[in-house]
Amino acid sequence: MNLTTIESVKRLLGETEALDADVQAQLEAKIAEVSARAVSSCNRAFEKVERVSYHNGGGRYLYLSEMPVAGITEVLWAPDWDWDAATVYGAPDYALLSGGMVGFRWGLWPSGDKALRITYTGGYDPAPAEGEAEPEGYVAIPADLEGAVCQQVVYEWRRRNDPGLSAVSLPDGTINKMQVGEWLESVKAVLNRYRVRPG
């Protein structure tokens, strides 16, 4: 899922006219590439889909990584991983709390190595196309995340002709350009807010 749109990138570039088809295709490819790197850097998926996660249990809360969580479909416990014969926990047994936490009504979640399987829907909806209405239940990509990815796309687009350039000699002196690493510092700070710790 792309984390910014061609319209946002065009606005930041100051482009008010329709883009050449080749330039638009290159920008869209850059949006997809930077979005994929952001997903990898944050160690999570952002698109709202139904997904399954496995948890060890034994504690008061389970933590779902793909937020925001729209709803939980199923919670199963099978210490032997025989999911067909698993104990099924219904909605009265748990509560979805803030920050993707799932609390167990009866104290501690039953333990076992990856013995709890949760099926849930979480993440953000892709931005609707220009002029389209937002669908019911639409959950937008956070503005800071969308803006950071847009900023990185524009930065890399503007530098596309000088990759790795560190200095330019001119008749009246030298201009140094420092490498910034994979991310601009301001973009990295935003991505760190959405990063999920591995494990």
mmCIF file of N, CA, C and O in Angstrom, residues 154-170 173-181 184:
data_model
loop_
_atom_site.group_PDB
_atom_site.id
_atom_site.type_symbol
_atom_site.label_atom_id
_atom_site.label_comp_id
_atom_site.label_asym_id
_atom_site.label_seq_id
_atom_site.Cartn_x
_atom_site.Cartn_y
_atom_site.Cartn_z
ATOM 1 N N VAL A 154 9.752 13.427 -2.427
ATOM 2 C CA VAL A 154 10.133 14.670 -3.108
ATOM 3 C C VAL A 154 11.635 14.892 -3.011
ATOM 4 O O VAL A 154 12.292 15.265 -3.989
ATOM 5 N N TYR A 155 12.204 14.647 -1.836
ATOM 6 C CA TYR A 155 13.655 14.807 -1.661
ATOM 7 C C TYR A 155 14.425 13.902 -2.623
ATOM 8 O O TYR A 155 15.351 14.334 -3.308
ATOM 9 N N GLU A 156 14.031 12.614 -2.656
ATOM 10 C CA GLU A 156 14.739 11.678 -3.528
ATOM 11 C C GLU A 156 14.502 11.997 -4.997
ATOM 12 O O GLU A 156 15.400 11.801 -5.836
ATOM 13 N N TRP A 157 13.315 12.477 -5.344
ATOM 14 C CA TRP A 157 13.043 12.853 -6.727
ATOM 15 C C TRP A 157 13.938 14.014 -7.159
ATOM 16 O O TRP A 157 14.505 14.001 -8.247
ATOM 17 N N ARG A 158 14.074 14.988 -6.291
ATOM 18 C CA ARG A 158 14.911 16.143 -6.626
ATOM 19 C C ARG A 158 16.391 15.771 -6.710
ATOM 20 O O ARG A 158 17.160 16.445 -7.383
ATOM 21 N N ARG A 159 16.809 14.726 -6.016
ATOM 22 C CA ARG A 159 18.215 14.293 -6.023
ATOM 23 C C ARG A 159 18.472 13.175 -7.015
ATOM 24 O O ARG A 159 19.561 12.598 -7.033
ATOM 25 N N ARG A 160 17.519 12.848 -7.862
ATOM 26 C CA ARG A 160 17.663 11.679 -8.733
ATOM 27 C C ARG A 160 18.841 11.786 -9.691
ATOM 28 O O ARG A 160 19.364 10.764 -10.144
ATOM 29 N N ASN A 161 19.286 12.982 -10.013
ATOM 30 C CA ASN A 161 20.397 13.157 -10.951
ATOM 31 C C ASN A 161 21.760 13.280 -10.284
ATOM 32 O O ASN A 161 22.767 13.418 -10.968
ATOM 33 N N ASP A 162 21.781 13.273 -8.939
ATOM 34 C CA ASP A 162 23.082 13.386 -8.255
ATOM 35 C C ASP A 162 23.212 12.389 -7.101
ATOM 36 O O ASP A 162 23.586 12.761 -6.002
ATOM 37 N N PRO A 163 22.912 11.102 -7.348
ATOM 38 C CA PRO A 163 23.031 10.134 -6.250
ATOM 39 C C PRO A 163 24.479 10.013 -5.784
ATOM 40 O O PRO A 163 25.399 9.894 -6.599
ATOM 41 N N GLY A 164 24.659 10.080 -4.481
ATOM 42 C CA GLY A 164 25.998 9.933 -3.907
ATOM 43 C C GLY A 164 26.881 11.150 -4.023
ATOM 44 O O GLY A 164 28.028 11.125 -3.581
ATOM 45 N N LEU A 165 26.380 12.228 -4.619
ATOM 46 C CA LEU A 165 27.195 13.425 -4.767
ATOM 47 C C LEU A 165 27.513 14.010 -3.398
ATOM 48 O O LEU A 165 26.630 14.212 -2.584
ATOM 49 N N SER A 166 28.815 14.276 -3.142
ATOM 50 C CA SER A 166 29.182 14.840 -1.850
ATOM 51 C C SER A 166 29.816 16.214 -1.970
ATOM 52 O O SER A 166 29.884 16.938 -1.005
ATOM 53 N N ALA A 167 30.299 16.584 -3.167
ATOM 54 C CA ALA A 167 30.898 17.909 -3.317
ATOM 55 C C ALA A 167 30.812 18.355 -4.775
ATOM 56 O O ALA A 167 30.874 17.547 -5.690
ATOM 57 N N VAL A 168 30.656 19.657 -4.967
ATOM 58 C CA VAL A 168 30.651 20.256 -6.300
ATOM 59 C C VAL A 168 31.655 21.393 -6.286
ATOM 60 O O VAL A 168 31.580 22.282 -5.441
ATOM 61 N N SER A 169 32.608 21.360 -7.220
ATOM 62 C CA SER A 169 33.615 22.426 -7.315
ATOM 63 C C SER A 169 33.132 23.491 -8.288
ATOM 64 O O SER A 169 32.744 23.195 -9.410
ATOM 65 N N LEU A 170 33.183 24.727 -7.839
ATOM 66 C CA LEU A 170 32.800 25.864 -8.653
ATOM 67 C C LEU A 170 33.991 26.810 -8.750
ATOM 68 O O LEU A 170 34.926 26.722 -7.938
ATOM 69 N N GLY A 173 34.675 28.428 -5.387
ATOM 70 C CA GLY A 173 34.671 27.620 -4.172
ATOM 71 C C GLY A 173 34.029 26.266 -4.393
ATOM 72 O O GLY A 173 33.694 25.879 -5.513
ATOM 73 N N THR A 174 33.861 25.534 -3.300
ATOM 74 C CA THR A 174 33.282 24.192 -3.338
ATOM 75 C C THR A 174 32.052 24.146 -2.439
ATOM 76 O O THR A 174 32.063 24.689 -1.335
ATOM 77 N N ILE A 175 31.020 23.489 -2.943
ATOM 78 C CA ILE A 175 29.818 23.260 -2.135
ATOM 79 C C ILE A 175 29.809 21.798 -1.729
ATOM 80 O O ILE A 175 29.928 20.914 -2.579
ATOM 81 N N ASN A 176 29.698 21.534 -0.448
ATOM 82 C CA ASN A 176 29.639 20.162 0.046
ATOM 83 C C ASN A 176 28.200 19.760 0.293
ATOM 84 O O ASN A 176 27.420 20.521 0.868
ATOM 85 N N LYS A 177 27.871 18.550 -0.138
ATOM 86 C CA LYS A 177 26.557 17.969 0.138
ATOM 87 C C LYS A 177 26.804 16.695 0.922
ATOM 88 O O LYS A 177 27.485 15.797 0.440
ATOM 89 N N MET A 178 26.258 16.621 2.105
ATOM 90 C CA MET A 178 26.480 15.464 2.951
ATOM 91 C C MET A 178 25.422 14.405 2.670
ATOM 92 O O MET A 178 24.259 14.706 2.448
ATOM 93 N N GLN A 179 25.841 13.153 2.697
ATOM 94 C CA GLN A 179 24.892 12.057 2.588
ATOM 95 C C GLN A 179 24.003 12.074 3.828
ATOM 96 O O GLN A 179 24.472 12.329 4.929
ATOM 97 N N VAL A 180 22.717 11.800 3.645
ATOM 98 C CA VAL A 180 21.801 11.830 4.791
ATOM 99 C C VAL A 180 21.408 10.433 5.253
ATOM 100 O O VAL A 180 20.650 10.283 6.192
ATOM 101 N N GLY A 181 21.915 9.388 4.601
ATOM 102 C CA GLY A 181 21.514 8.038 4.949
ATOM 103 C C GLY A 181 20.229 7.684 4.223
ATOM 104 O O GLY A 181 19.820 8.332 3.265
ATOM 105 N N LEU A 184 15.702 11.081 5.581
ATOM 106 C CA LEU A 184 15.896 12.406 6.151
ATOM 107 C C LEU A 184 15.639 12.309 7.651
ATOM 108 O O LEU A 184 14.803 11.506 8.094
#
